[in-house]
Amino acid sequence: MSVIASTLSLPVQTAGCRRLAAGGVRALVGLLLCAFGLLAQAQESPTLRKIRETGVVSLGYRVAAVPFSYLDARRRPIGYSIDICERVVDAIRQKLALPGLEARLVMVSSATRLPMVANGTVDLECGVTTNTAERQKSVAFSITTFVAASRLLSRSADNIRSVADLRGRAVTTTVSTTSMQYLTAANQARSLEMKILAGADDADAFQMVRTGRAAAFAMDDVLLRG
């Protein structure tokens, strides 16, 4: 939109995270595969066992994570991550000799995606989730499928040229994301006294900037452009 001027690099803290994850590594969350390696193991995983017994694999999708997972004009999930998951499901069908395996789509959000994978509601999250050491304590990750950088998006009218220009101002990001962690860490480390607003999703956070409630939106660059 014409009201958006530019994106600015956001300083991040890497404590407690793998080096690549802190830099914005994006991967599909799942309990099924690592470069299809788990599919070739002689010992079947609990998740594969459940899929074999039920004849269903549950795929978590996002509704507005462009270009990874979002809804088309007919309200059907599409995107880069959805395409990858469809290939994974095909591989599972072949591995388990279940040509009629049903792929059940389950909507998830930034707040619910990890708990739903961890508790088995979703077998594979087909969205966009940063691989961090902390998250690896509860879920497994595939190999890296995308690399992005954390950025700040602002309105041209606000004339923001650096992170320092956000001192004392409202800044938004999406709830339960690593961007929230990075933004909070930068705020504390630089004593910026920013008011951090949590958007329910990316569209909500973007709207805060568009309407002037927030001076900037912190998120991965590819999602900001989407």
PDB file of C-alpha atoms in Angstrom:
ATOM      1  CA  MET A   1       0.000   0.000   0.000  1.00  0.00           C
ATOM      2  CA  SER A   2       1.148   3.529  -0.656  1.00  0.00           C
ATOM      3  CA  VAL A   3       1.155   4.449   3.028  1.00  0.00           C
ATOM      4  CA  ILE A   4       4.054   2.080   3.654  1.00  0.00           C
ATOM      5  CA  ALA A   5       7.453   3.605   3.127  1.00  0.00           C
ATOM      6  CA  SER A   6      10.152   1.120   3.988  1.00  0.00           C
ATOM      7  CA  THR A   7      11.399  -1.700   6.168  1.00  0.00           C
ATOM      8  CA  LEU A   8      14.171  -1.264   8.704  1.00  0.00           C
ATOM      9  CA  SER A   9      16.460  -3.930  10.155  1.00  0.00           C
ATOM     10  CA  LEU A  10      15.537  -4.965  13.679  1.00  0.00           C
ATOM     11  CA  PRO A  11      18.371  -5.747  16.118  1.00  0.00           C
ATOM     12  CA  VAL A  12      17.892  -9.205  17.590  1.00  0.00           C
ATOM     13  CA  GLN A  13      19.252 -11.097  20.569  1.00  0.00           C
ATOM     14  CA  THR A  14      20.509 -14.625  19.982  1.00  0.00           C
ATOM     15  CA  ALA A  15      20.766 -15.870  23.565  1.00  0.00           C
ATOM     16  CA  GLY A  16      19.224 -19.290  23.956  1.00  0.00           C
ATOM     17  CA  CYS A  17      18.758 -19.764  20.206  1.00  0.00           C
ATOM     18  CA  ARG A  18      20.732 -21.481  17.535  1.00  0.00           C
ATOM     19  CA  ARG A  19      22.675 -19.089  15.392  1.00  0.00           C
ATOM     20  CA  LEU A  20      20.654 -19.718  12.246  1.00  0.00           C
ATOM     21  CA  ALA A  21      17.333 -19.713  14.067  1.00  0.00           C
ATOM     22  CA  ALA A  22      18.058 -16.326  15.608  1.00  0.00           C
ATOM     23  CA  GLY A  23      18.767 -15.012  12.127  1.00  0.00           C
ATOM     24  CA  GLY A  24      15.307 -15.912  10.977  1.00  0.00           C
ATOM     25  CA  VAL A  25      15.473 -19.518   9.784  1.00  0.00           C
ATOM     26  CA  ARG A  26      12.018 -20.707   8.820  1.00  0.00           C
ATOM     27  CA  ALA A  27      10.991 -24.346   8.785  1.00  0.00           C
ATOM     28  CA  LEU A  28       7.861 -26.439   8.859  1.00  0.00           C
ATOM     29  CA  VAL A  29       7.072 -27.780  12.318  1.00  0.00           C
ATOM     30  CA  GLY A  30       6.282 -31.485  12.363  1.00  0.00           C
ATOM     31  CA  LEU A  31       6.685 -34.804  14.094  1.00  0.00           C
ATOM     32  CA  LEU A  32       6.934 -36.824  10.914  1.00  0.00           C
ATOM     33  CA  LEU A  33      10.041 -36.081   8.904  1.00  0.00           C
ATOM     34  CA  CYS A  34      13.469 -34.607   8.600  1.00  0.00           C
ATOM     35  CA  ALA A  35      14.266 -34.514   4.920  1.00  0.00           C
ATOM     36  CA  PHE A  36      12.022 -37.585   4.699  1.00  0.00           C
ATOM     37  CA  GLY A  37      14.577 -39.346   6.888  1.00  0.00           C
ATOM     38  CA  LEU A  38      12.050 -40.369   9.517  1.00  0.00           C
ATOM     39  CA  LEU A  39       9.994 -42.024   6.826  1.00  0.00           C
ATOM     40  CA  ALA A  40      12.824 -44.420   6.116  1.00  0.00           C
ATOM     41  CA  GLN A  41      13.504 -45.478   9.713  1.00  0.00           C
ATOM     42  CA  ALA A  42      12.868 -49.099  10.511  1.00  0.00           C
ATOM     43  CA  GLN A  43      11.244 -48.173  13.845  1.00  0.00           C
ATOM     44  CA  GLU A  44       7.966 -46.437  13.135  1.00  0.00           C
ATOM     45  CA  SER A  45       7.343 -43.194  15.054  1.00  0.00           C
ATOM     46  CA  PRO A  46       4.268 -42.813  17.320  1.00  0.00           C
ATOM     47  CA  THR A  47       2.865 -40.238  14.903  1.00  0.00           C
ATOM     48  CA  LEU A  48       3.214 -42.533  11.897  1.00  0.00           C
ATOM     49  CA  ARG A  49       1.681 -45.336  13.951  1.00  0.00           C
ATOM     50  CA  LYS A  50      -1.328 -43.131  14.755  1.00  0.00           C
ATOM     51  CA  ILE A  51      -1.688 -42.164  11.092  1.00  0.00           C
ATOM     52  CA  ARG A  52      -1.577 -45.816  10.037  1.00  0.00           C
ATOM     53  CA  GLU A  53      -4.242 -46.766  12.592  1.00  0.00           C
ATOM     54  CA  THR A  54      -6.606 -43.857  11.862  1.00  0.00           C
ATOM     55  CA  GLY A  55      -6.034 -43.457   8.140  1.00  0.00           C
ATOM     56  CA  VAL A  56      -5.839 -39.704   8.657  1.00  0.00           C
ATOM     57  CA  VAL A  57      -2.979 -37.184   8.727  1.00  0.00           C
ATOM     58  CA  SER A  58      -3.852 -33.787  10.218  1.00  0.00           C
ATOM     59  CA  LEU A  59      -2.269 -30.735   8.599  1.00  0.00           C
ATOM     60  CA  GLY A  60      -2.259 -27.362  10.340  1.00  0.00           C
ATOM     61  CA  TYR A  61      -2.665 -24.364   8.040  1.00  0.00           C
ATOM     62  CA  ARG A  62      -2.602 -20.593   8.469  1.00  0.00           C
ATOM     63  CA  VAL A  63      -5.213 -18.323   6.878  1.00  0.00           C
ATOM     64  CA  ALA A  64      -3.063 -15.286   6.068  1.00  0.00           C
ATOM     65  CA  ALA A  65       0.652 -16.171   6.150  1.00  0.00           C
ATOM     66  CA  VAL A  66       1.378 -15.147   2.548  1.00  0.00           C
ATOM     67  CA  PRO A  67       3.159 -16.701   0.639  1.00  0.00           C
ATOM     68  CA  PHE A  68       3.500 -19.770   2.867  1.00  0.00           C
ATOM     69  CA  SER A  69      -0.036 -20.644   3.921  1.00  0.00           C
ATOM     70  CA  TYR A  70      -3.151 -18.621   3.144  1.00  0.00           C
ATOM     71  CA  LEU A  71      -6.650 -18.909   1.688  1.00  0.00           C
ATOM     72  CA  ASP A  72      -7.483 -18.496  -1.978  1.00  0.00           C
ATOM     73  CA  ALA A  73     -10.662 -16.926  -3.360  1.00  0.00           C
ATOM     74  CA  ARG A  74     -12.544 -20.145  -2.642  1.00  0.00           C
ATOM     75  CA  ARG A  75     -11.286 -20.224   0.978  1.00  0.00           C
ATOM     76  CA  ARG A  76      -8.964 -23.154   0.320  1.00  0.00           C
ATOM     77  CA  PRO A  77      -5.485 -23.269   1.921  1.00  0.00           C
ATOM     78  CA  ILE A  78      -2.682 -22.720  -0.608  1.00  0.00           C
ATOM     79  CA  GLY A  79       0.959 -21.592  -0.545  1.00  0.00           C
ATOM     80  CA  TYR A  80       4.586 -22.681  -0.486  1.00  0.00           C
ATOM     81  CA  SER A  81       4.310 -24.600   2.795  1.00  0.00           C
ATOM     82  CA  ILE A  82       1.042 -26.207   1.733  1.00  0.00           C
ATOM     83  CA  ASP A  83       2.744 -27.488  -1.433  1.00  0.00           C
ATOM     84  CA  ILE A  84       5.551 -29.008   0.659  1.00  0.00           C
ATOM     85  CA  CYS A  85       3.071 -30.666   3.008  1.00  0.00           C
ATOM     86  CA  GLU A  86       1.201 -32.175   0.091  1.00  0.00           C
ATOM     87  CA  ARG A  87       4.458 -33.792  -1.055  1.00  0.00           C
ATOM     88  CA  VAL A  88       5.011 -35.094   2.479  1.00  0.00           C
ATOM     89  CA  VAL A  89       1.527 -36.620   2.550  1.00  0.00           C
ATOM     90  CA  ASP A  90       2.223 -38.341  -0.770  1.00  0.00           C
ATOM     91  CA  ALA A  91       5.405 -39.804   0.715  1.00  0.00           C
ATOM     92  CA  ILE A  92       3.501 -41.022   3.784  1.00  0.00           C
ATOM     93  CA  ARG A  93       0.905 -42.687   1.569  1.00  0.00           C
ATOM     94  CA  GLN A  94       3.680 -44.536  -0.215  1.00  0.00           C
ATOM     95  CA  LYS A  95       5.598 -45.424   2.949  1.00  0.00           C
ATOM     96  CA  LEU A  96       2.554 -46.775   4.775  1.00  0.00           C
ATOM     97  CA  ALA A  97       0.951 -48.289   1.658  1.00  0.00           C
ATOM     98  CA  LEU A  98      -2.180 -46.236   2.307  1.00  0.00           C
ATOM     99  CA  PRO A  99      -3.271 -44.773  -1.050  1.00  0.00           C
ATOM    100  CA  GLY A 100      -6.563 -43.677   0.527  1.00  0.00           C
ATOM    101  CA  LEU A 101      -4.893 -41.755   3.378  1.00  0.00           C
ATOM    102  CA  GLU A 102      -7.007 -38.709   4.212  1.00  0.00           C
ATOM    103  CA  ALA A 103      -5.318 -35.328   4.652  1.00  0.00           C
ATOM    104  CA  ARG A 104      -7.434 -33.427   7.175  1.00  0.00           C
ATOM    105  CA  LEU A 105      -6.923 -29.653   7.265  1.00  0.00           C
ATOM    106  CA  VAL A 106      -6.958 -27.931  10.658  1.00  0.00           C
ATOM    107  CA  MET A 107      -6.729 -24.152  11.056  1.00  0.00           C
ATOM    108  CA  VAL A 108      -4.009 -22.931  13.423  1.00  0.00           C
ATOM    109  CA  SER A 109      -2.760 -19.504  14.470  1.00  0.00           C
ATOM    110  CA  SER A 110       0.581 -18.180  15.673  1.00  0.00           C
ATOM    111  CA  ALA A 111      -0.620 -18.794  19.240  1.00  0.00           C
ATOM    112  CA  THR A 112      -2.063 -22.306  18.758  1.00  0.00           C
ATOM    113  CA  ARG A 113       0.253 -23.912  16.168  1.00  0.00           C
ATOM    114  CA  LEU A 114       2.943 -25.240  18.534  1.00  0.00           C
ATOM    115  CA  PRO A 115       0.596 -26.520  21.280  1.00  0.00           C
ATOM    116  CA  MET A 116      -1.530 -28.280  18.669  1.00  0.00           C
ATOM    117  CA  VAL A 117       1.504 -30.062  17.222  1.00  0.00           C
ATOM    118  CA  ALA A 118       2.817 -30.915  20.691  1.00  0.00           C
ATOM    119  CA  ASN A 119      -0.477 -32.437  21.874  1.00  0.00           C
ATOM    120  CA  GLY A 120      -1.074 -34.368  18.646  1.00  0.00           C
ATOM    121  CA  THR A 121      -4.072 -32.408  17.380  1.00  0.00           C
ATOM    122  CA  VAL A 122      -1.980 -31.561  14.314  1.00  0.00           C
ATOM    123  CA  ASP A 123       0.586 -33.978  12.873  1.00  0.00           C
ATOM    124  CA  LEU A 124       2.317 -31.467  10.624  1.00  0.00           C
ATOM    125  CA  GLU A 125       2.171 -27.678  10.684  1.00  0.00           C
ATOM    126  CA  CYS A 126       2.113 -26.305   7.155  1.00  0.00           C
ATOM    127  CA  GLY A 127       2.765 -22.666   7.964  1.00  0.00           C
ATOM    128  CA  VAL A 128       5.834 -20.611   8.785  1.00  0.00           C
ATOM    129  CA  THR A 129       7.546 -21.182  12.122  1.00  0.00           C
ATOM    130  CA  THR A 130      11.030 -20.271  13.295  1.00  0.00           C
ATOM    131  CA  ASN A 131      13.211 -23.164  14.446  1.00  0.00           C
ATOM    132  CA  THR A 132      14.586 -22.307  17.901  1.00  0.00           C
ATOM    133  CA  ALA A 133      16.259 -24.358  20.629  1.00  0.00           C
ATOM    134  CA  GLU A 134      13.425 -23.570  23.039  1.00  0.00           C
ATOM    135  CA  ARG A 135      10.750 -24.781  20.630  1.00  0.00           C
ATOM    136  CA  GLN A 136      12.694 -27.966  19.952  1.00  0.00           C
ATOM    137  CA  LYS A 137      11.930 -28.987  23.538  1.00  0.00           C
ATOM    138  CA  SER A 138       8.297 -29.631  22.605  1.00  0.00           C
ATOM    139  CA  VAL A 139       8.180 -30.207  18.822  1.00  0.00           C
ATOM    140  CA  ALA A 140      10.394 -31.518  16.026  1.00  0.00           C
ATOM    141  CA  PHE A 141      11.407 -29.503  12.959  1.00  0.00           C
ATOM    142  CA  SER A 142      12.036 -30.428   9.365  1.00  0.00           C
ATOM    143  CA  ILE A 143      15.119 -29.273   7.545  1.00  0.00           C
ATOM    144  CA  THR A 144      15.169 -25.545   6.804  1.00  0.00           C
ATOM    145  CA  THR A 145      12.762 -24.611   4.025  1.00  0.00           C
ATOM    146  CA  PHE A 146      13.156 -20.825   4.074  1.00  0.00           C
ATOM    147  CA  VAL A 147      15.470 -18.149   5.501  1.00  0.00           C
ATOM    148  CA  ALA A 148      14.234 -14.643   6.324  1.00  0.00           C
ATOM    149  CA  ALA A 149      15.321 -11.564   8.277  1.00  0.00           C
ATOM    150  CA  SER A 150      13.390  -9.683  10.952  1.00  0.00           C
ATOM    151  CA  ARG A 151      12.388  -6.209   9.783  1.00  0.00           C
ATOM    152  CA  LEU A 152      10.319  -3.206  10.801  1.00  0.00           C
ATOM    153  CA  LEU A 153       7.633  -1.775   8.538  1.00  0.00           C
ATOM    154  CA  SER A 154       6.462   1.828   9.027  1.00  0.00           C
ATOM    155  CA  ARG A 155       4.287   4.515   7.417  1.00  0.00           C
ATOM    156  CA  SER A 156       5.949   7.074   5.166  1.00  0.00           C
ATOM    157  CA  ALA A 157       4.254   9.915   7.044  1.00  0.00           C
ATOM    158  CA  ASP A 158       6.051   8.958  10.260  1.00  0.00           C
ATOM    159  CA  ASN A 159       9.489   9.475   8.665  1.00  0.00           C
ATOM    160  CA  ILE A 160      11.124   6.666  10.662  1.00  0.00           C
ATOM    161  CA  ARG A 161      14.735   6.117   9.573  1.00  0.00           C
ATOM    162  CA  SER A 162      16.143   3.977  12.394  1.00  0.00           C
ATOM    163  CA  VAL A 163      15.074   1.942  15.394  1.00  0.00           C
ATOM    164  CA  ALA A 164      16.058   4.890  17.589  1.00  0.00           C
ATOM    165  CA  ASP A 165      13.204   6.867  16.014  1.00  0.00           C
ATOM    166  CA  LEU A 166      10.782   4.490  17.735  1.00  0.00           C
ATOM    167  CA  ARG A 167      11.814   5.545  21.238  1.00  0.00           C
ATOM    168  CA  GLY A 168       8.732   6.015  23.393  1.00  0.00           C
ATOM    169  CA  ARG A 169       6.359   5.055  20.572  1.00  0.00           C
ATOM    170  CA  ALA A 170       3.948   2.171  20.038  1.00  0.00           C
ATOM    171  CA  VAL A 171       5.280  -0.741  17.976  1.00  0.00           C
ATOM    172  CA  THR A 172       3.319  -3.854  17.069  1.00  0.00           C
ATOM    173  CA  THR A 173       4.034  -7.451  16.150  1.00  0.00           C
ATOM    174  CA  THR A 174       2.070 -10.696  16.072  1.00  0.00           C
ATOM    175  CA  VAL A 175       1.433 -12.605  19.291  1.00  0.00           C
ATOM    176  CA  SER A 176       3.487 -15.755  20.035  1.00  0.00           C
ATOM    177  CA  THR A 177       6.179 -15.088  17.429  1.00  0.00           C
ATOM    178  CA  THR A 178       9.952 -14.801  17.639  1.00  0.00           C
ATOM    179  CA  SER A 179       9.532 -11.251  16.342  1.00  0.00           C
ATOM    180  CA  MET A 180       7.818 -10.473  19.646  1.00  0.00           C
ATOM    181  CA  GLN A 181      10.807 -11.911  21.513  1.00  0.00           C
ATOM    182  CA  TYR A 182      13.324  -9.989  19.413  1.00  0.00           C
ATOM    183  CA  LEU A 183      11.383  -6.740  19.714  1.00  0.00           C
ATOM    184  CA  THR A 184      11.093  -7.085  23.493  1.00  0.00           C
ATOM    185  CA  ALA A 185      14.801  -7.852  23.810  1.00  0.00           C
ATOM    186  CA  ALA A 186      15.789  -4.866  21.648  1.00  0.00           C
ATOM    187  CA  ASN A 187      13.484  -2.607  23.641  1.00  0.00           C
ATOM    188  CA  GLN A 188      15.075  -3.648  26.922  1.00  0.00           C
ATOM    189  CA  ALA A 189      18.679  -3.681  25.688  1.00  0.00           C
ATOM    190  CA  ARG A 190      18.460  -0.167  24.240  1.00  0.00           C
ATOM    191  CA  SER A 191      16.066   1.284  26.838  1.00  0.00           C
ATOM    192  CA  LEU A 192      13.773   2.511  24.061  1.00  0.00           C
ATOM    193  CA  GLU A 193      10.654   2.599  26.238  1.00  0.00           C
ATOM    194  CA  MET A 194       8.531   1.438  23.324  1.00  0.00           C
ATOM    195  CA  LYS A 195       4.954   0.325  23.940  1.00  0.00           C
ATOM    196  CA  ILE A 196       4.716  -3.110  22.359  1.00  0.00           C
ATOM    197  CA  LEU A 197       1.261  -4.031  21.038  1.00  0.00           C
ATOM    198  CA  ALA A 198       0.405  -7.667  20.244  1.00  0.00           C
ATOM    199  CA  GLY A 199      -1.655  -8.242  17.112  1.00  0.00           C
ATOM    200  CA  ALA A 200      -3.908 -11.295  16.948  1.00  0.00           C
ATOM    201  CA  ASP A 201      -2.374 -12.057  13.534  1.00  0.00           C
ATOM    202  CA  ASP A 202      -0.266 -10.330  10.880  1.00  0.00           C
ATOM    203  CA  ALA A 203      -3.264  -8.585   9.350  1.00  0.00           C
ATOM    204  CA  ASP A 204      -4.260  -7.181  12.730  1.00  0.00           C
ATOM    205  CA  ALA A 205      -0.749  -5.870  13.388  1.00  0.00           C
ATOM    206  CA  PHE A 206      -0.562  -4.342   9.902  1.00  0.00           C
ATOM    207  CA  GLN A 207      -3.864  -2.584  10.486  1.00  0.00           C
ATOM    208  CA  MET A 208      -2.458  -0.970  13.635  1.00  0.00           C
ATOM    209  CA  VAL A 209       0.260   0.663  11.546  1.00  0.00           C
ATOM    210  CA  ARG A 210      -2.146   1.582   8.760  1.00  0.00           C
ATOM    211  CA  THR A 211      -4.491   3.380  11.175  1.00  0.00           C
ATOM    212  CA  GLY A 212      -1.712   5.037  13.182  1.00  0.00           C
ATOM    213  CA  ARG A 213      -2.163   3.071  16.415  1.00  0.00           C
ATOM    214  CA  ALA A 214       1.423   1.810  16.029  1.00  0.00           C
ATOM    215  CA  ALA A 215       4.439   3.479  14.451  1.00  0.00           C
ATOM    216  CA  ALA A 216       5.928   0.226  13.129  1.00  0.00           C
ATOM    217  CA  PHE A 217       5.256  -3.488  12.643  1.00  0.00           C
ATOM    218  CA  ALA A 218       8.044  -5.981  13.432  1.00  0.00           C
ATOM    219  CA  MET A 219       7.947  -9.221  11.419  1.00  0.00           C
ATOM    220  CA  ASP A 220       9.904 -11.335   8.928  1.00  0.00           C
ATOM    221  CA  ASP A 221      10.610  -9.463   5.727  1.00  0.00           C
ATOM    222  CA  VAL A 222       8.879 -11.959   3.447  1.00  0.00           C
ATOM    223  CA  LEU A 223       5.689 -11.792   5.524  1.00  0.00           C
ATOM    224  CA  LEU A 224       5.757  -7.992   5.519  1.00  0.00           C
ATOM    225  CA  ARG A 225       5.950  -8.008   1.736  1.00  0.00           C
ATOM    226  CA  GLY A 226       3.181 -10.603   1.551  1.00  0.00           C
TER     227      GLY A 226
END
